[in-house]
XYZ file of N, CA and C in Angstrom:
498
model
N -56.289 -36.670 22.723
C -56.438 -36.460 23.982
C -54.739 -36.232 24.626
N -54.621 -35.040 24.878
C -53.386 -34.552 25.131
C -52.783 -35.441 26.359
N -51.768 -35.684 26.705
C -51.720 -36.457 27.978
C -52.103 -35.899 29.401
N -52.213 -34.616 29.614
C -52.288 -33.653 30.612
C -53.356 -34.287 31.274
N -54.433 -33.737 30.197
C -55.637 -34.568 30.249
C -56.058 -35.524 29.854
N -55.469 -36.284 29.927
C -55.143 -37.782 30.343
C -55.095 -38.242 31.431
N -53.910 -37.786 32.358
C -54.197 -37.579 33.354
C -54.801 -36.876 34.150
N -55.501 -36.505 33.737
C -56.624 -35.763 34.664
C -58.087 -36.429 35.173
N -58.311 -36.991 33.817
C -59.272 -38.365 33.396
C -58.524 -39.462 34.171
N -57.538 -39.441 33.950
C -57.039 -41.088 35.176
C -57.629 -40.341 36.482
N -57.038 -38.735 37.362
C -57.018 -39.218 38.702
C -58.940 -39.092 39.213
N -59.125 -38.694 37.548
C -60.667 -38.630 38.381
C -61.477 -39.868 38.085
N -60.805 -40.969 37.303
C -61.387 -42.283 37.643
C -60.284 -42.309 39.064
N -59.654 -42.369 39.476
C -58.797 -42.824 40.459
C -59.767 -42.687 41.652
N -60.218 -41.427 41.841
C -60.986 -40.652 42.920
C -62.478 -41.591 42.710
N -62.538 -41.605 42.300
C -64.375 -42.141 42.710
C -64.117 -43.379 42.207
N -63.170 -43.944 42.254
C -62.971 -45.735 42.545
C -62.564 -45.324 44.267
N -61.634 -44.600 44.558
C -61.216 -44.630 46.110
C -62.197 -44.517 47.100
N -63.002 -43.467 46.342
C -63.946 -42.702 47.530
C -65.251 -44.181 47.253
N -65.280 -44.650 46.680
C -66.447 -45.396 46.821
C -65.718 -46.796 47.562
N -64.504 -46.704 47.502
C -64.278 -47.739 48.378
C -63.389 -47.606 50.306
N -64.017 -46.192 50.025
C -63.013 -45.701 51.450
C -61.578 -45.463 51.513
N -60.968 -45.960 50.703
C -59.377 -45.520 50.247
C -59.208 -44.156 50.514
N -57.795 -44.307 50.516
C -57.305 -43.018 50.877
C -55.734 -43.101 50.242
N -54.600 -42.549 49.366
C -53.826 -42.327 48.824
C -52.679 -41.607 49.276
N -51.529 -41.312 48.833
C -50.517 -40.733 49.125
C -49.056 -40.802 47.910
N -48.521 -40.101 48.114
C -47.515 -39.887 47.025
C -46.512 -39.685 47.289
N -45.238 -40.293 46.488
C -43.673 -40.055 47.061
C -43.011 -39.658 45.782
N -42.937 -38.812 45.511
C -42.196 -38.021 44.343
C -40.952 -37.376 44.093
N -40.470 -37.608 43.226
C -39.028 -36.950 42.839
C -39.159 -36.370 42.039
N -38.838 -36.960 40.260
C -38.205 -36.021 39.001
C -39.955 -35.505 38.679
N -41.198 -36.534 39.427
C -42.460 -35.476 38.547
C -42.897 -34.132 39.750
N -42.026 -33.808 40.832
C -42.207 -33.041 41.551
C -43.298 -32.759 42.168
N -44.163 -33.745 42.026
C -45.960 -33.309 43.014
C -46.205 -33.058 41.565
N -46.210 -33.094 40.527
C -47.131 -33.280 39.335
C -48.308 -34.602 39.538
N -47.712 -35.731 40.677
C -49.014 -36.573 40.526
C -49.773 -36.061 41.794
N -49.292 -35.306 42.858
C -50.679 -34.378 43.296
C -51.199 -33.576 42.839
N -50.611 -32.920 41.811
C -51.760 -31.864 41.170
C -52.414 -32.241 40.602
N -52.381 -33.433 39.985
C -53.361 -33.737 38.971
C -54.497 -34.679 39.649
N -54.174 -35.491 40.831
C -55.417 -35.420 41.592
C -55.928 -34.287 42.418
N -55.361 -33.370 43.233
C -55.886 -32.274 44.083
C -56.618 -31.173 42.351
N -56.237 -31.515 41.405
C -57.174 -30.685 40.408
C -58.742 -31.363 40.179
N -59.097 -32.829 40.627
C -60.609 -33.436 40.900
C -61.078 -32.667 42.180
N -62.152 -31.781 42.056
C -63.145 -31.214 43.276
C -63.276 -32.738 44.093
N -63.086 -32.613 45.073
C -63.196 -33.504 46.546
C -63.129 -34.404 46.777
N -60.942 -34.117 46.400
C -59.917 -34.962 46.231
C -60.053 -35.271 47.902
N -60.105 -33.973 48.895
C -59.615 -34.387 49.978
C -59.884 -35.795 50.823
N -61.516 -36.364 49.974
C -61.775 -37.228 50.236
C -60.533 -38.521 50.874
N -60.134 -38.682 49.592
C -58.953 -39.394 48.780
C -57.698 -39.739 49.194
N -57.226 -38.071 48.852
C -56.365 -38.008 48.820
C -55.855 -37.141 50.627
N -54.403 -38.024 50.996
C -53.602 -37.578 52.033
C -52.837 -37.355 52.052
N -51.909 -37.616 51.492
C -50.818 -36.312 51.561
C -50.154 -36.761 50.029
N -48.745 -35.587 50.070
C -47.713 -35.799 48.984
C -46.520 -35.456 49.927
N -45.471 -36.626 49.642
C -43.444 -36.279 49.854
C -43.250 -35.822 48.481
N -42.576 -34.677 48.233
C -41.743 -34.246 47.356
C -40.337 -34.061 47.589
N -39.335 -35.553 47.549
C -38.455 -35.514 47.837
C -37.097 -35.560 46.908
N -36.693 -34.446 46.162
C -35.873 -34.348 44.476
C -34.684 -35.026 45.459
N -34.077 -34.678 46.615
C -32.820 -34.901 46.994
C -32.970 -35.856 47.145
N -31.833 -37.012 47.662
C -31.583 -38.288 48.666
C -31.828 -37.943 49.749
N -31.001 -36.584 50.373
C -31.359 -36.065 51.691
C -33.033 -36.498 52.078
N -33.171 -35.664 51.259
C -34.916 -35.530 51.658
C -35.979 -36.790 51.389
N -35.183 -37.884 50.535
C -35.512 -38.857 50.276
C -35.529 -39.843 52.002
N -34.087 -39.435 52.175
C -33.770 -40.146 54.036
C -34.497 -39.642 54.797
N -34.756 -37.993 55.402
C -35.302 -37.206 55.959
C -36.352 -37.897 55.894
N -37.415 -37.449 54.789
C -38.891 -37.155 55.299
C -39.297 -39.148 54.671
N -39.131 -40.033 54.053
C -39.618 -41.154 54.096
C -39.097 -42.316 54.308
N -37.463 -41.990 55.589
C -36.546 -43.459 55.819
C -36.263 -44.255 54.847
N -35.591 -42.917 52.862
C -34.523 -44.033 52.587
C -33.501 -44.355 53.161
N -33.361 -45.853 53.164
C -32.072 -45.746 53.829
C -30.761 -45.569 52.918
N -29.576 -45.105 53.846
C -28.271 -44.468 52.732
C -27.642 -45.258 52.118
N -27.677 -46.488 52.835
C -26.808 -47.843 52.571
C -27.551 -48.351 50.465
N -28.729 -48.050 50.826
C -29.789 -48.136 49.482
C -29.423 -47.539 48.176
N -29.641 -46.376 48.815
C -29.004 -44.885 48.154
C -27.951 -45.281 47.735
N -26.779 -46.448 48.095
C -25.235 -45.710 47.916
C -25.231 -46.769 47.010
N -26.107 -48.087 47.253
C -25.544 -49.334 46.117
C -26.630 -49.211 44.969
N -27.310 -48.589 45.148
C -28.656 -48.735 43.945
C -28.655 -47.475 43.121
N -28.572 -46.464 44.418
C -28.843 -45.346 42.946
C -30.398 -44.877 43.422
N -30.360 -42.932 43.119
C -31.716 -42.505 43.405
C -32.778 -43.937 42.309
N -32.166 -43.113 41.156
C -33.037 -44.206 40.214
C -33.047 -45.599 40.406
N -33.966 -45.946 41.194
C -33.942 -47.211 41.364
C -35.115 -48.237 41.713
N -35.558 -49.684 41.419
C -36.388 -50.167 42.307
C -36.030 -50.149 43.755
N -34.868 -50.958 44.096
C -34.755 -50.422 46.091
C -34.976 -48.921 46.187
N -34.902 -48.400 45.579
C -35.396 -47.406 46.493
C -36.721 -46.829 46.225
N -37.772 -46.762 45.155
C -38.500 -46.382 44.951
C -39.235 -47.135 45.560
N -39.369 -48.668 46.285
C -39.794 -49.433 47.504
C -39.845 -48.810 48.386
N -38.610 -48.308 49.475
C -38.746 -48.446 50.135
C -39.191 -46.440 50.213
N -38.952 -45.136 48.937
C -39.947 -44.817 48.964
C -41.671 -44.474 49.551
N -41.994 -45.467 48.985
C -43.556 -45.921 48.504
C -43.838 -46.512 50.085
N -43.480 -47.348 50.674
C -43.714 -47.866 52.039
C -43.120 -47.158 52.836
N -42.043 -45.931 52.894
C -41.926 -45.112 53.496
C -42.938 -43.531 54.062
N -43.891 -43.184 52.630
C -45.231 -42.882 52.456
C -45.875 -43.464 53.180
N -45.771 -44.451 52.833
C -47.213 -45.268 53.941
C -46.761 -44.920 54.823
N -45.618 -44.776 55.717
C -46.159 -45.258 56.861
C -46.091 -44.085 57.570
N -45.256 -43.157 57.037
C -45.346 -42.048 57.231
C -47.162 -40.930 56.725
N -48.356 -42.055 56.895
C -49.705 -41.319 56.154
C -50.608 -41.886 57.086
N -51.681 -41.992 56.832
C -52.702 -41.636 57.006
C -53.676 -43.293 55.565
N -52.984 -42.849 55.256
C -53.376 -43.715 53.091
C -53.351 -45.242 53.086
N -54.081 -45.362 52.640
C -53.949 -46.742 52.232
C -53.098 -48.077 51.401
N -52.915 -46.494 50.349
C -52.049 -47.184 49.470
C -51.802 -45.995 48.566
N -49.914 -46.437 48.435
C -48.964 -44.977 47.803
C -48.051 -45.690 46.348
N -47.870 -44.632 46.065
C -46.944 -44.970 44.803
C -45.857 -44.033 44.707
N -44.526 -44.092 44.369
C -43.825 -42.863 44.854
C -43.035 -43.347 43.040
N -42.252 -42.372 42.938
C -41.732 -42.357 41.453
C -39.909 -41.544 41.977
N -39.287 -42.345 41.085
C -37.823 -41.635 41.011
C -37.592 -41.687 39.514
N -36.906 -40.569 38.531
C -36.425 -41.164 37.202
C -35.118 -39.634 37.043
N -35.536 -39.971 35.247
C -34.540 -39.322 34.471
C -34.685 -38.310 34.213
N -35.347 -36.858 33.985
C -36.369 -36.066 33.294
C -35.799 -35.307 31.855
N -34.192 -35.829 32.436
C -33.656 -34.753 31.666
C -33.288 -32.959 31.832
N -32.824 -32.378 30.549
C -32.716 -32.837 29.438
C -30.786 -33.255 30.169
N -30.577 -33.541 31.354
C -29.188 -34.107 31.608
C -29.331 -34.970 33.022
N -28.345 -35.448 33.127
C -28.382 -36.078 34.321
C -28.423 -38.422 33.753
N -28.801 -38.566 32.294
C -28.858 -39.752 32.352
C -27.016 -40.156 31.814
N -27.053 -41.277 31.914
C -25.888 -42.129 31.246
C -25.979 -43.872 30.329
N -25.261 -44.058 30.430
C -25.491 -45.420 29.558
C -26.707 -46.542 29.764
N -25.933 -46.522 31.362
C -27.615 -47.230 32.126
C -28.786 -46.746 32.956
N -28.668 -45.338 32.947
C -29.428 -44.919 33.207
C -29.752 -44.199 32.182
N -30.176 -43.963 30.786
C -30.591 -42.593 29.758
C -31.462 -41.874 30.056
N -31.561 -40.835 30.117
C -32.393 -39.664 30.152
C -33.953 -40.150 29.587
N -35.188 -40.520 30.533
C -36.332 -41.446 30.563
C -36.973 -42.424 31.284
N -35.126 -42.577 31.831
C -35.397 -43.605 32.734
C -36.148 -43.584 34.083
N -37.680 -44.382 34.528
C -38.251 -43.469 35.359
C -38.827 -44.884 36.000
N -38.597 -45.291 37.327
C -39.159 -46.040 38.610
C -39.862 -45.901 39.300
N -40.850 -46.578 39.387
C -42.416 -46.229 39.785
C -42.464 -47.569 40.683
N -43.113 -47.136 42.196
C -43.610 -48.409 42.921
C -45.351 -48.231 43.864
N -45.902 -49.249 43.620
C -46.821 -48.582 44.616
C -46.959 -49.903 46.359
N -47.289 -49.322 46.881
C -47.521 -50.688 47.833
C -48.861 -49.990 48.414
N -49.637 -51.057 49.533
C -50.699 -50.703 49.706
C -50.484 -51.331 51.591
N -51.668 -51.074 52.808
C -51.515 -51.639 53.639
C -51.155 -53.290 54.166
N -52.284 -53.519 52.669
C -52.290 -55.068 52.887
C -50.970 -55.660 52.610
N -50.159 -55.383 52.522
C -48.725 -55.553 51.842
C -47.904 -56.230 50.128
N -49.229 -55.290 50.093
C -48.669 -55.118 48.236
C -47.799 -54.570 47.698
N -47.375 -55.088 47.387
C -45.316 -54.694 46.572
C -45.358 -54.618 45.449
N -46.052 -53.633 44.364
C -44.847 -53.570 42.972
C -44.327 -52.234 42.465
N -43.141 -52.992 41.570
C -42.523 -52.058 41.022
C -42.331 -51.953 39.088
N -42.031 -50.528 39.030
C -42.306 -51.696 37.753
C -40.903 -49.789 36.620
N -40.060 -50.274 35.746
C -39.007 -49.420 35.174
C -39.896 -49.049 33.879
N -39.802 -47.719 33.247
C -39.949 -47.246 31.961
C -39.351 -46.695 31.944
N -39.307 -46.321 30.195
C -38.476 -45.622 29.490
C -39.683 -44.486 29.012
N -39.276 -43.856 29.114
C -40.225 -42.427 28.041
C -39.239 -40.905 27.171
N -40.557 -41.149 25.746
C -39.219 -40.552 25.475
C -39.838 -38.546 24.963
N -39.078 -38.196 24.337
C -39.550 -36.361 24.226
C -38.799 -35.890 25.518
N -38.887 -34.777 25.526
C -38.455 -33.490 26.096
C -38.994 -34.152 28.016
N -38.502 -32.814 28.900
C -38.152 -32.583 30.282
C -39.771 -33.179 30.573
N -40.766 -32.196 30.082
C -42.447 -32.155 30.270
C -42.687 -33.341 29.775
N -42.787 -34.154 29.025
C -43.368 -35.302 27.884
C -42.935 -36.144 29.194
N -41.754 -35.893 29.543
C -41.132 -37.414 30.495
C -41.989 -37.399 31.783
N -41.993 -35.994 32.321
C -42.541 -36.203 33.767
C -44.204 -36.042 33.879
N -44.980 -35.470 32.095
C -46.029 -35.623 32.675
C -46.263 -37.753 31.874
N -45.862 -38.260 30.765
C -46.348 -39.451 31.523
C -45.762 -40.681 32.403
N -44.673 -39.921 33.027
C -44.796 -40.565 34.562
C -45.840 -40.372 35.290
N -46.716 -38.996 35.578
C -47.811 -38.549 36.806
C -48.901 -39.754 35.871
N -49.041 -39.946 34.265
C -49.841 -40.587 33.674
C -49.643 -42.400 34.323
N -48.252 -42.759 34.540
C -47.851 -43.991 34.650
C -48.656 -44.444 35.976
N -47.933 -43.397 36.543
C -47.961 -43.437 38.511
C -50.132 -43.818 38.240
N -50.520 -42.617 38.103
C -51.966 -42.855 37.850
C -52.314 -44.314 38.022
N -52.225 -44.390 36.118
C -52.601 -45.629 35.939
C -52.009 -46.585 37.054
N -51.004 -47.116 37.347
C -51.032 -47.892 38.228
C -51.553 -48.398 39.571
N -51.737 -46.660 39.725
C -52.818 -46.831 41.646
C -54.380 -47.415 41.165
N -54.689 -46.895 39.862
C -56.220 -47.893 39.650
C -55.763 -49.002 39.258
N -54.479 -49.531 39.267
C -55.285 -50.919 38.836
C -54.769 -51.615 39.870
N -53.937 -51.062 40.793
C -53.951 -52.372 41.973
C -55.449 -51.872 42.540
N -56.068 -51.059 42.871
C -57.268 -50.227 43.753
C -58.367 -51.593 42.905
N -58.249 -51.387 41.606
C -59.193 -52.668 40.258
C -59.570 -54.085 40.951
N -58.046 -54.195 42.026
C -57.363 -55.684 41.808
C -58.361 -55.733 43.763
N -58.712 -54.943 43.933
C -59.105 -54.298 45.008
C -58.101 -54.419 46.450
N -56.759 -53.909 46.321
C -55.508 -54.142 47.300
C -55.376 -55.207 48.132
């Protein structure tokens, strides 16, 4: 099964769980450019469990739309645990969702460094109940492959959170 089909299967499973629990989800995306929201909205009936998405590609968008602090961006950079946690918390605060996922990374082909090579992606998942988790992943492949793998990881993390009962 290719990654895109796998992502749609994850989104369908996520939707069924969210709907059963009457939860709503929001996304805050940078390197995936709305790919998580796209996979979610491919599922019929997703308006019953998907509230909104923020695509915040620039640092300014992260600050203006999600409330990410200038100090956090300056100290850690956009691709960091601190920033994705602020992004996810900002999405939750600016939505009616019960949980949110955020992602920021370097999809390539340029933009990488020795400490943050292409394929470096940070994720965060937060819930209204206060649970917060973050994950650093390193994906292989071209820009498309990195982005598709990031979408899959974001959806898998949401599934795990919902299965834990948030």
